[in-house]
Short mmCIF file of C-alpha atoms in Angstrom, two decimals:
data_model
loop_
_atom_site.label_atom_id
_atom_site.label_comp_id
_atom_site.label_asym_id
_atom_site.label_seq_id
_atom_site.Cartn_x
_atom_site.Cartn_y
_atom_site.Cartn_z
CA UNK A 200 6.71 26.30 -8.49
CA UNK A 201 9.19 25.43 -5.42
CA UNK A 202 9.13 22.24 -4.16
CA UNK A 203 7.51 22.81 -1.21
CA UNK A 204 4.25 24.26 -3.38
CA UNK A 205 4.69 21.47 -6.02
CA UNK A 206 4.48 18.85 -2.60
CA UNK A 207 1.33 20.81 -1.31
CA UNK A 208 -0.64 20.41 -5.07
CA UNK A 209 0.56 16.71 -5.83
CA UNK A 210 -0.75 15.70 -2.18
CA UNK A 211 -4.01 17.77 -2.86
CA UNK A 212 -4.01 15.95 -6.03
CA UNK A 213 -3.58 12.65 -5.41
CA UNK A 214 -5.80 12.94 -1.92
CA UNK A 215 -9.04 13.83 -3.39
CA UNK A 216 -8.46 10.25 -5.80
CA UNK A 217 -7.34 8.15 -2.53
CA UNK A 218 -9.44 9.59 0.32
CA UNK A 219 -12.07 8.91 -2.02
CA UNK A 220 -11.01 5.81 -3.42
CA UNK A 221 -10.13 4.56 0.54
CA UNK A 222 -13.28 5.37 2.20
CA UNK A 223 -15.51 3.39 -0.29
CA UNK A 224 -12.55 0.39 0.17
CA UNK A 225 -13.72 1.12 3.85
CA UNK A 226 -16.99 1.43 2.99
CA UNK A 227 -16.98 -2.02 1.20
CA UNK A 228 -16.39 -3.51 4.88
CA UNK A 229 -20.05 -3.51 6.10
CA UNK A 230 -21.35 -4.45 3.03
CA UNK A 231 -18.80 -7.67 2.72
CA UNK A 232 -19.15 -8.78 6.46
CA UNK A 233 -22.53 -8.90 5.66
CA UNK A 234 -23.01 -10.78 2.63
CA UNK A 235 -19.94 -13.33 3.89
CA UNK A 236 -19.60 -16.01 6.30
CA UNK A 237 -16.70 -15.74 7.94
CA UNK A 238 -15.40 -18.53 6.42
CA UNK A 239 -16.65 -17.09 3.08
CA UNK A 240 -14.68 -14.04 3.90
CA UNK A 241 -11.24 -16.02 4.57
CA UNK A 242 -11.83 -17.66 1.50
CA UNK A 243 -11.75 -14.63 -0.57
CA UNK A 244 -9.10 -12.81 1.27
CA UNK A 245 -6.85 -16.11 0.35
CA UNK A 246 -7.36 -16.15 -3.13
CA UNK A 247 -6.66 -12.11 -2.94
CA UNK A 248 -3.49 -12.84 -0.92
CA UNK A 249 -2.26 -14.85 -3.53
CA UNK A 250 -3.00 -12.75 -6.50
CA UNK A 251 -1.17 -9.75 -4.49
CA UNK A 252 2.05 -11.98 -4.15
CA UNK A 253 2.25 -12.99 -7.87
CA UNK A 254 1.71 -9.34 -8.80
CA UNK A 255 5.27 -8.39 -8.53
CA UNK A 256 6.83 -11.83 -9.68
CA UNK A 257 4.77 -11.27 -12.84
CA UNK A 258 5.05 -8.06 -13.65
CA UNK A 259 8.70 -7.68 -12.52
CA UNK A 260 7.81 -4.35 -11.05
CA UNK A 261 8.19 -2.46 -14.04
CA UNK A 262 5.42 -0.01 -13.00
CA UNK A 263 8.45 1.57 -10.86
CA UNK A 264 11.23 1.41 -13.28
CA UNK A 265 8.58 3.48 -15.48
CA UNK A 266 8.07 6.17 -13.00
CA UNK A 267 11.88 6.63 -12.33
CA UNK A 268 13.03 6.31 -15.33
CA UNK A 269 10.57 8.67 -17.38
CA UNK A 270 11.00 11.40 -14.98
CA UNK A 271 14.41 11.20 -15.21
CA UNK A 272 14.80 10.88 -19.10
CA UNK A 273 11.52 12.36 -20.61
CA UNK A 274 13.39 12.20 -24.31
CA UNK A 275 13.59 8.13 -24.07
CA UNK A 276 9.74 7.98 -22.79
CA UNK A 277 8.88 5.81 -26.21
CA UNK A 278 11.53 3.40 -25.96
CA UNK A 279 10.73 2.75 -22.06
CA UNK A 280 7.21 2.22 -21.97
CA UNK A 281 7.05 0.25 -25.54
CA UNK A 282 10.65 -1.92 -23.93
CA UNK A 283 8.15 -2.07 -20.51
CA UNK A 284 5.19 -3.02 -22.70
CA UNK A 285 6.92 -5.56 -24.70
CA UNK A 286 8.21 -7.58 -21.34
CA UNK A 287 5.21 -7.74 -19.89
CA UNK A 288 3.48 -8.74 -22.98
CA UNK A 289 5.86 -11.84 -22.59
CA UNK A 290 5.04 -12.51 -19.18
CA UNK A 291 1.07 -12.22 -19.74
CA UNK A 292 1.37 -14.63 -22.32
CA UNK A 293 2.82 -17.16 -19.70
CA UNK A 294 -0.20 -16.47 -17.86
CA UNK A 295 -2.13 -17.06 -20.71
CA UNK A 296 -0.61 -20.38 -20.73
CA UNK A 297 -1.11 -21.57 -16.87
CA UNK A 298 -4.92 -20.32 -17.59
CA UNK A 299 -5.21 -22.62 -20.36
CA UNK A 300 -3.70 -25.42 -18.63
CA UNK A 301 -5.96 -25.21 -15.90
CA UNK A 302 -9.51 -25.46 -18.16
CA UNK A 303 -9.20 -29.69 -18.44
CA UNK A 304 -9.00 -29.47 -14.16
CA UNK A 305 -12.18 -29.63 -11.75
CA UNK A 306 -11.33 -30.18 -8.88
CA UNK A 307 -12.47 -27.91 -5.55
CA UNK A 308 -12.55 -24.17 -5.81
CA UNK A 309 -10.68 -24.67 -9.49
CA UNK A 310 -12.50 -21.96 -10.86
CA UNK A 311 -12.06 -19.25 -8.39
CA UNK A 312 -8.03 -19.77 -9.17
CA UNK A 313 -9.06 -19.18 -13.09
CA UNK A 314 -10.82 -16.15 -11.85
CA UNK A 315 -7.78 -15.04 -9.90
CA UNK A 316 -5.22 -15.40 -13.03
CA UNK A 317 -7.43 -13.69 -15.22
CA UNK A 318 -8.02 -10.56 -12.10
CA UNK A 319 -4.17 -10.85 -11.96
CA UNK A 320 -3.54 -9.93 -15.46
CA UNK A 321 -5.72 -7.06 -15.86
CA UNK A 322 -3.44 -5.72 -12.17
CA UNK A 323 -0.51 -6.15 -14.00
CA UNK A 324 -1.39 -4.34 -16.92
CA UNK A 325 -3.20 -1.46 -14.85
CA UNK A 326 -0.59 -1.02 -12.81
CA UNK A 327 1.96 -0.28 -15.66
CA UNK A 328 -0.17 2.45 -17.62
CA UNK A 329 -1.37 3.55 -14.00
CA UNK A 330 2.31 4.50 -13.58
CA UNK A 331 2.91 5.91 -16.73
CA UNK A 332 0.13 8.29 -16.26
CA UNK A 333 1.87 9.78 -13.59
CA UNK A 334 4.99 9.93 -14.77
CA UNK A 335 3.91 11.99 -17.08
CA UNK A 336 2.54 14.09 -14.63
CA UNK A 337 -1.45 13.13 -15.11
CA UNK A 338 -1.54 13.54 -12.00
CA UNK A 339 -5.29 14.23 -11.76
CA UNK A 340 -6.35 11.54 -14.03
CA UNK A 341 -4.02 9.23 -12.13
CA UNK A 342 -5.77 9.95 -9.00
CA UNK A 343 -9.16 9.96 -10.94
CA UNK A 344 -8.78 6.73 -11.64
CA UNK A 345 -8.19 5.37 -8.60
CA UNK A 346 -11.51 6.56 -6.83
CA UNK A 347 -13.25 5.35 -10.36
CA UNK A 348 -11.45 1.98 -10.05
CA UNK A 349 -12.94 1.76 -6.21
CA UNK A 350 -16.36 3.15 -7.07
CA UNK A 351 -16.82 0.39 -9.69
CA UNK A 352 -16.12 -2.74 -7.20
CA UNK A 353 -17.98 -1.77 -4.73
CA UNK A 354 -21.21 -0.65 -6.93
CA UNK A 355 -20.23 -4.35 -8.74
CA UNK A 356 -19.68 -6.42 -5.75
CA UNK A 357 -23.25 -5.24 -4.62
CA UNK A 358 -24.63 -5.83 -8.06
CA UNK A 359 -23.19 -9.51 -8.27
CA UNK A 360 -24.38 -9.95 -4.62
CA UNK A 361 -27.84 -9.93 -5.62
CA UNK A 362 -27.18 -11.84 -9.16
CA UNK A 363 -24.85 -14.54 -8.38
CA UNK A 364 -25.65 -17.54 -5.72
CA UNK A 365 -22.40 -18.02 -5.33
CA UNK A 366 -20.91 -14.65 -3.77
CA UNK A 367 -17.48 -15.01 -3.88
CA UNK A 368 -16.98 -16.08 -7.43
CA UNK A 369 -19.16 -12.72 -7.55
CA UNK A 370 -16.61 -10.29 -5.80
CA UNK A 371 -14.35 -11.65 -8.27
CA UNK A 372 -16.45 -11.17 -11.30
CA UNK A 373 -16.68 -7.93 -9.86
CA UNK A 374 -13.07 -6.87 -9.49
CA UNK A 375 -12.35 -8.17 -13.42
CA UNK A 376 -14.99 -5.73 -14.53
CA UNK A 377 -14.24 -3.08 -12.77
CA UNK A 378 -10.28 -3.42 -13.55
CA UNK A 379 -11.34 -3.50 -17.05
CA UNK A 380 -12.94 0.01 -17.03
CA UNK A 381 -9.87 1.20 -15.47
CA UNK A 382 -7.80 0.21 -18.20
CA UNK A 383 -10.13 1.31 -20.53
CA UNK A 384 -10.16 5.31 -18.97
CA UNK A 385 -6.30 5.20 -18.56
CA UNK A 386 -6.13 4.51 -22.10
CA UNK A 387 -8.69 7.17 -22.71
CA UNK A 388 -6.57 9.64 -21.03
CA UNK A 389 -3.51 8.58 -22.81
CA UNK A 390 -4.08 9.63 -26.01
CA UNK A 391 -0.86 11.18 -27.81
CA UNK A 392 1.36 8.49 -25.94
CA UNK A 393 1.83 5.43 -27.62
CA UNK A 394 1.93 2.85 -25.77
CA UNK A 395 3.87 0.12 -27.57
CA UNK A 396 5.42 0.65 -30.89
CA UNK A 397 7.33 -2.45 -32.17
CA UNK A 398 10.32 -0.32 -33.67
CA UNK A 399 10.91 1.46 -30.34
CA UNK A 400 12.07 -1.46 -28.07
CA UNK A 401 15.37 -1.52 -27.12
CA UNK A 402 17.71 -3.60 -25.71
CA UNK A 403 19.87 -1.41 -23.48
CA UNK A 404 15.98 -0.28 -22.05
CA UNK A 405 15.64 -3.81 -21.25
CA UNK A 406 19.09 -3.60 -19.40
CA UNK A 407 18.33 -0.95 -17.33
CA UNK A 408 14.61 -1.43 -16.33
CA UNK A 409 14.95 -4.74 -15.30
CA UNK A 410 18.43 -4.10 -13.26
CA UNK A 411 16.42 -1.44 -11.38
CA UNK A 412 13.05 -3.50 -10.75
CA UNK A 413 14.32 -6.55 -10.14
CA UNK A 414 15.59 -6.17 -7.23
CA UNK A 415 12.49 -4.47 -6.08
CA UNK A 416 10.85 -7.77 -6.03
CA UNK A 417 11.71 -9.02 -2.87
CA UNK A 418 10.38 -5.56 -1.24
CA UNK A 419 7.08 -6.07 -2.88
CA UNK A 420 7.51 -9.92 -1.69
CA UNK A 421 8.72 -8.56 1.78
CA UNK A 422 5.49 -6.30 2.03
CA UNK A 423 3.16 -8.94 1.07
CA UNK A 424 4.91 -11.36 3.74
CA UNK A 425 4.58 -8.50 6.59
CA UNK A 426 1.04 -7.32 5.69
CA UNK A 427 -0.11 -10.93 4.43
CA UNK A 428 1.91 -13.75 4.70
CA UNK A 429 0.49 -13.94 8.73
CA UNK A 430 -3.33 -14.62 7.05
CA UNK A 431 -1.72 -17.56 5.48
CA UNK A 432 0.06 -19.53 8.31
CA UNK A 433 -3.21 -17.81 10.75
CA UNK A 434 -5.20 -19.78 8.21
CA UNK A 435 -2.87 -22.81 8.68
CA UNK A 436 -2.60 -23.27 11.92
CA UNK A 437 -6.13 -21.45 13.58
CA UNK A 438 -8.65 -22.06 10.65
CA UNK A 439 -10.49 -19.87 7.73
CA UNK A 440 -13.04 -18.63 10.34
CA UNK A 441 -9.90 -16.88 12.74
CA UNK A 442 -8.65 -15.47 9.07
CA UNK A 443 -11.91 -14.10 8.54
CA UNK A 444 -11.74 -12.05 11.62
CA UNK A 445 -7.78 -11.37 11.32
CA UNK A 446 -8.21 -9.91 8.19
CA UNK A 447 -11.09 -7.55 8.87
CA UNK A 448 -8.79 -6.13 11.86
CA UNK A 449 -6.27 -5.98 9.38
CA UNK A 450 -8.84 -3.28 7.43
CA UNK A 451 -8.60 -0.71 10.59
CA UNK A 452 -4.62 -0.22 10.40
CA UNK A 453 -5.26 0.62 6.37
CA UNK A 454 -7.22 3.94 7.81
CA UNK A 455 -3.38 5.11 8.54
CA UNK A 456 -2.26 4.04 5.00
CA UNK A 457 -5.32 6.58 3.13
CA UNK A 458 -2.95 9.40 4.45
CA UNK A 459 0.76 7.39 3.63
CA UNK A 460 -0.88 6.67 0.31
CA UNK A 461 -1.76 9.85 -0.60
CA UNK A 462 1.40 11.07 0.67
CA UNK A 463 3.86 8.87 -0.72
CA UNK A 464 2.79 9.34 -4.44
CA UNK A 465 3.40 12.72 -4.52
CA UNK A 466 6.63 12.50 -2.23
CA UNK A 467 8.29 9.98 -4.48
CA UNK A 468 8.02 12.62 -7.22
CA UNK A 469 9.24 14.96 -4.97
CA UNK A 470 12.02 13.06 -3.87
CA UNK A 471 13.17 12.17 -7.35
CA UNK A 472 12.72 16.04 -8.69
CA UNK A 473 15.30 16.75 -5.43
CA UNK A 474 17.80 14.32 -5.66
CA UNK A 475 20.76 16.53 -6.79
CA UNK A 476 19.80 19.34 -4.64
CA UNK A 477 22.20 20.74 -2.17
CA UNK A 478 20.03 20.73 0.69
CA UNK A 479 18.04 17.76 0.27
CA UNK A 480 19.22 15.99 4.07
CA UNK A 481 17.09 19.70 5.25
CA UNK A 482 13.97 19.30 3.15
CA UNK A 483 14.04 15.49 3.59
CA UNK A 484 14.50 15.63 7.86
CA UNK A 485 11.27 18.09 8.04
CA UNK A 486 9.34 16.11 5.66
CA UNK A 487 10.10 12.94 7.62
CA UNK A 488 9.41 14.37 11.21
CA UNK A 489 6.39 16.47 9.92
CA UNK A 490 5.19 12.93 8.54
CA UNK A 491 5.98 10.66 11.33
CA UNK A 492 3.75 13.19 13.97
CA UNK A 493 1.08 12.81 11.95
CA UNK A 494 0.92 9.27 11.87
CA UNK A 495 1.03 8.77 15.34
CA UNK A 496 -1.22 11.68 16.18
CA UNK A 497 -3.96 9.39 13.77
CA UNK A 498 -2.77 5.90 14.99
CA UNK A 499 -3.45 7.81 18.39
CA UNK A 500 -6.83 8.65 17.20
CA UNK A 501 -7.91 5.31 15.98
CA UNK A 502 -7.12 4.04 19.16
CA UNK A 503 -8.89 6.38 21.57
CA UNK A 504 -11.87 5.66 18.70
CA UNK A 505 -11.66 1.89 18.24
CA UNK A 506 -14.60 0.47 20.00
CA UNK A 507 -16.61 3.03 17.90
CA UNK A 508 -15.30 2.21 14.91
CA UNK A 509 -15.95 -1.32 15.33
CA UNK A 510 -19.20 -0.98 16.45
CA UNK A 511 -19.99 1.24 13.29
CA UNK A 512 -18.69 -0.87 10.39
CA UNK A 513 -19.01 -4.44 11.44
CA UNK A 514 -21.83 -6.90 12.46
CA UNK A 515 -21.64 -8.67 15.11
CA UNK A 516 -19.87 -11.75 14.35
CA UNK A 517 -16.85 -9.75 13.68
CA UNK A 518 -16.64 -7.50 16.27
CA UNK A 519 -14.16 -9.70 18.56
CA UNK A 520 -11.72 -8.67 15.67
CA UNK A 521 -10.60 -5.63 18.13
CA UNK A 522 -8.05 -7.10 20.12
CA UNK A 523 -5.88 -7.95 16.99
CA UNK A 524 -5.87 -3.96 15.77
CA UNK A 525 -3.58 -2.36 18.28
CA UNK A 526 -0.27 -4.48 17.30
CA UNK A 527 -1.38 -4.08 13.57
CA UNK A 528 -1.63 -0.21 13.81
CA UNK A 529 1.74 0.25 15.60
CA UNK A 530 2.89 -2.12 12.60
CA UNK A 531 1.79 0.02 10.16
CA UNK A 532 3.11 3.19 11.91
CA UNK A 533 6.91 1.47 11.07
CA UNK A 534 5.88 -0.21 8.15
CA UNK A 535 4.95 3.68 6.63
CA UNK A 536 8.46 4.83 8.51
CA UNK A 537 10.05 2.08 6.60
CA UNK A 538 8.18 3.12 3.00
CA UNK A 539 9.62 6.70 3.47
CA UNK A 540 12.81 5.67 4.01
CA UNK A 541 12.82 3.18 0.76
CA UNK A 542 12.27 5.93 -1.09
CA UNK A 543 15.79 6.85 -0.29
CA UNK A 544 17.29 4.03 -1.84
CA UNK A 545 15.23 4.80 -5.25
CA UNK A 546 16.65 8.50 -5.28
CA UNK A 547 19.91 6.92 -5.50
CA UNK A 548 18.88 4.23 -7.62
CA UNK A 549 20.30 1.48 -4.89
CA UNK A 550 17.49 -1.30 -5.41
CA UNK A 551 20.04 -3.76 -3.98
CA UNK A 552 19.73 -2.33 -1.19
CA UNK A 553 15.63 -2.47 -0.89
CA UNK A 554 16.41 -6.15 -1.50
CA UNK A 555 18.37 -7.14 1.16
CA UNK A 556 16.26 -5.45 3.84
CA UNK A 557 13.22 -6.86 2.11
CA UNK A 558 15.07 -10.26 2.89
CA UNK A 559 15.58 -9.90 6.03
CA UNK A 560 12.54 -8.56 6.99
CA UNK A 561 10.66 -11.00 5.20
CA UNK A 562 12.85 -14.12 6.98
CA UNK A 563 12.31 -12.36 10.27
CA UNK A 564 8.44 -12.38 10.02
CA UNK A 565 8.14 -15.69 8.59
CA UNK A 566 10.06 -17.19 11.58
CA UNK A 567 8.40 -15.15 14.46
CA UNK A 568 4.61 -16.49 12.63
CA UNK A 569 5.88 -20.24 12.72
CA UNK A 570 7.11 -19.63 16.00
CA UNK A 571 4.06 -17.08 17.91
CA UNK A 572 0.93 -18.27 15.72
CA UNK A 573 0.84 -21.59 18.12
CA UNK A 574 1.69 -19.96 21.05
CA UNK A 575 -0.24 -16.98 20.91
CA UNK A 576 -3.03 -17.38 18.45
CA UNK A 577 -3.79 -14.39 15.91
CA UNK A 578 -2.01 -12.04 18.30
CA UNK A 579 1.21 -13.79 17.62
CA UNK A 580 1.14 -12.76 13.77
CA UNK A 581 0.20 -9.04 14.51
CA UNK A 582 3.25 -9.49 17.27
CA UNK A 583 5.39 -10.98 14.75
CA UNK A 584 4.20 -8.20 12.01
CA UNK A 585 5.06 -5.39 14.58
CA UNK A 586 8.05 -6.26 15.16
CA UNK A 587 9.43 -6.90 11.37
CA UNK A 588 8.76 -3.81 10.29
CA UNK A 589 10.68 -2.36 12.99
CA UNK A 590 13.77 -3.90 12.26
CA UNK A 591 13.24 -2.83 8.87
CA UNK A 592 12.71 0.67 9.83
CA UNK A 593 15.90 0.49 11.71
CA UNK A 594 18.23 -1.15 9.23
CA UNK A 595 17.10 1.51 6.71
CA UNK A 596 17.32 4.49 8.59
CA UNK A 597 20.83 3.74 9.27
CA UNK A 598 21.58 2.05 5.62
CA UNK A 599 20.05 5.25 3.84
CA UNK A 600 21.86 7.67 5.97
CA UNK A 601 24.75 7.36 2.98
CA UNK A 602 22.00 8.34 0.82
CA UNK A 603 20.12 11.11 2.22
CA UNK A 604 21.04 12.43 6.52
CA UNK A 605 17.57 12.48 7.83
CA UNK A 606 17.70 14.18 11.60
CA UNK A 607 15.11 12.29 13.99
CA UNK A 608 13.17 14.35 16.06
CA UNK A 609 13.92 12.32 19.05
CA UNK A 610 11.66 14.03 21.94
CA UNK A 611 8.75 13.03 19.41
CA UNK A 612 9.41 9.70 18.68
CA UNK A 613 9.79 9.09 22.72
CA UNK A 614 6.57 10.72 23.31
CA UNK A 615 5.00 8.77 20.47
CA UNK A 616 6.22 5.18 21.63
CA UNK A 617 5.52 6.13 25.37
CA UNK A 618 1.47 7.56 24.46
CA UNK A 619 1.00 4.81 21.43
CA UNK A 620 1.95 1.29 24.41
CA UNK A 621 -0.06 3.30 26.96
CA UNK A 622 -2.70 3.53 24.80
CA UNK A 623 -2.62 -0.15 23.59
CA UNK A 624 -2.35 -1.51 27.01
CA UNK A 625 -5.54 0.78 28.27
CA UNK A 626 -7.79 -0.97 25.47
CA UNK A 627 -6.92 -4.47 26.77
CA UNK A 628 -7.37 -3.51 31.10
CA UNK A 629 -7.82 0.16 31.28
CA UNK A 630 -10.67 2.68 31.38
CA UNK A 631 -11.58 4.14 28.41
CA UNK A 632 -11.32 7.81 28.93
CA UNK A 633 -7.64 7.64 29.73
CA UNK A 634 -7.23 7.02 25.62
CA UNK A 635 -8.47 10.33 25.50
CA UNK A 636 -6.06 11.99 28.35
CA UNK A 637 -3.31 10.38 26.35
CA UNK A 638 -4.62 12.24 22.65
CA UNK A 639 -4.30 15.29 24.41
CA UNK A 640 -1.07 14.73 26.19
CA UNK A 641 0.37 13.52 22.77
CA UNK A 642 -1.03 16.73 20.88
CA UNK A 643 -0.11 19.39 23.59
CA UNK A 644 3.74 18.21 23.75
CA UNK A 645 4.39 18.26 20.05
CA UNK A 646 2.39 21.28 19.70
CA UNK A 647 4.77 22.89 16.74
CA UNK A 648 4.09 19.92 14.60
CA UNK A 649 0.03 20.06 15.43
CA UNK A 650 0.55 24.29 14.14
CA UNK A 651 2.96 23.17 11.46
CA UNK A 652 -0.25 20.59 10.26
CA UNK A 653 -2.80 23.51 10.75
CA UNK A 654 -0.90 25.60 8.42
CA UNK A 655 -0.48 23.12 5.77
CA UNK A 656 -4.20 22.70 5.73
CA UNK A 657 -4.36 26.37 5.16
CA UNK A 658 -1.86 25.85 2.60
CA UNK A 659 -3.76 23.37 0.45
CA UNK A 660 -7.22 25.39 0.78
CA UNK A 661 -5.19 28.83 -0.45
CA UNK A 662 -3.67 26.53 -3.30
CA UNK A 663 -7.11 24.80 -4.36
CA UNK A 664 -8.37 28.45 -4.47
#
């Protein structure tokens, strides 16, 4: 199968698992906004925030050493995921530890922090046999899961909803259970792999998975800064209530990451399988042009859509969550640039270089939050998110180069920016049917990427049949 076919059926793949798994996430909105306060909701999205930022100290990323490094030696497979297993073993047992050091403790919201540990330790061991399910190319049981894993919380949630007075320690209740039975089918569908034997760990494994995820801390630390870091000091300085709506506008710009998502899981196997190839800069520049139109053709659509799409999934009380979602989707659009070009420093197993530009982007946001929150309100850490990622973006285009030459199609990304501020700027003063005139301008001018899309659709319906 040629790469460009093996592309087509991973994306096919792993989009029937995400779209699915996405809309119910999306689906979830109504139904949350609806049982929580707005205060409630903060609450919960803190508690979340935090669990997502110890993920990767915890786990020390080893879900992406396994990925690389099984793909790339198949014969060693054992002796990674058993040397994987083994360290985090040792780090869940910490856990273990800080969990039982917290059950003498009562003071306020105590046990929705037991809750988290105990939701953070079934992520971390998810994650890691998630991964090694698709490197070893489960690829529909990988994506399977995923739309299982989303099904269960949000059939849960609404089941604990109706049980449980108190509703948040019930989303969390919720989330455990349903992380469980993901565990519990990954296993299922791992039969024939061990997944730990004592006899197979090894120390040069050790060497060589941590030296590559380690460094890919600070990019997971750097994405949870840039996508939630801003709910934190919003929190700080504006109130739970402010979070509650900042982070439901945050939900809109994830619409944009259902495609990336899907996307990205099957590129990073197709940019691993290519690394040695000859003509790699080729394939790589009309993946990443192909990719970046059809971003901004759906940011584009969001936009012209917005008021709709607020008036659809949230009460009320919520609604005045709008005027955050414009800086957050052009975020996103860079912060997806940025994930496509990280994958270049993985090909050539550079993680050092993932961490510095996870440094600085992280240092950058923080700074512009402390400094624009105050000033600005909640539009100040959408402002300050916005512009991190594109300094990101930059500094890895032009760090990755050595890696990979990726030619920018630069009439489109011209076009883009120009249709994408027009756009923004006609939500906050403009009339609304100009959002339209703009979709049409943006599809009509970068008309070879809209045919280049239709044909890929007719691509992945001639390969499904």
């Amino acid at each position: 199968m040629n790469r460009t076919k093996r592309l087509i059926r991973n994306t096919f793949v792993f989009g029937i698992g995400n779209i699915g798994s996405k809309l119910i996430q999306f689906i979830a909105v109504p139904m949350l906004t609806l049982y929580l306060t707005t205060k409630q909701y903060g609450q919960m999205d803190l508690i979340t925030t935090i669990v997502s930022l110890s993920l990767p100290f915890f786990s020390l990323c080893l879900y992406d050493a396994i990925l690389r490094f099984v793909i790339d030696d198949p014969r060693s497979e054992v002796n990674i995921i058993s040397t994987a297993s083994f360290i985090t073993g040792v780090m869940i047992v910490l856990l273990f530890f800080v969990l039982v050091a917290l059950l003498p403790f009562n003071f306020e919201n105590i046990s929705l922090y037991r809750l988290g540990i105990v939701f953070l330790i079934l992520q971390i061991i998810e994650s890691l046999l998630a991964q090694y399910l698709k490197a070893l190319d489960k690829n529909w049981a990988y994506a399977m899961n995923g739309l299982i894993l989303s099904g269960l919380i949000l059939f849960l949630a609404y089941v604990m909803f109706q049980i449980m007075n108190n509703r948040i320690h019930a989303y969390f209740v919720a989330q455990i259970v349903s992380y469980l039975g993901s565990i519990i089918f990954i296993s299922c569908n791992l039969k024939g792999h061990p997944i730990f034997r004592i006899d197979a760990i090894q120390q040069k494994w050790m060497k060589k998975l941590t030296k590559y995820s380690l460094p890919l801390i600070p990019n997971q630390i750097m994405w949870w800064v840039m996508n939630t870091s801003d709910r934190l000091l919003v929190t700080l300085f504006l109130g739970l209530t402010t979070n509650g709506l900042y982070a439901v506008a945050t939900k809109i710009p994830s619409l944009t990451n259902v495609v990336v998502t899907i996307f990205m899981q099957s590129w990073q196997l197709s940019s691993f399988e290519n690394a040695d190839k000859e003509d790699k800069s080729t394939f790589f520049s009309e993946v990443f042009n192909n990719l970046v139109f059809f971003l901004v053709l759906f940011s584009s659509i969001v936009l012209s859509f917005l008021m709709v799409i607020m008036n659809s999934i949230v009460s009320r009380d919520y609604f005045g969550a709008w005027i955050y979602v414009p800086m957050l989707l052009l975020g996103g659009l860079f912060s997806n640039i940025s994930m496509f070009l990280g994958t270049n420093y993985l090909v050539g197993k550079s993680t050092n270089g993932i961490f510095r530009t996870s440094i600085m982007g992280a240092a950058l946001n923080i700074g512009l939050n402390l400094l624009l929150i105050p000033l600005c309100g909640a539009n100040g850490a959408s402002f300050s998110t916005l512009v991190s990622y594109f300094v990101v973006c930059v500094i890895r285009f032009i760090e990755t180069r050595r890696t990979v030459t990726i030619s920018i199609d630069y009439p489109l990304f011209i076009s883009a920016t120009v249709v994408l501020v027009m756009q923004t700027l006609i939500l906050y003063w403009g009339p609304s049917y100009l959002e339209f005139v703009c979709l049409a301008g943006l599809a009509i001018f970068n008309h070879r990427y809209l045919t280049n899309m239709i044909g890929l659709v007719k691509k992945i319906v001639k390969n499904r049949e």
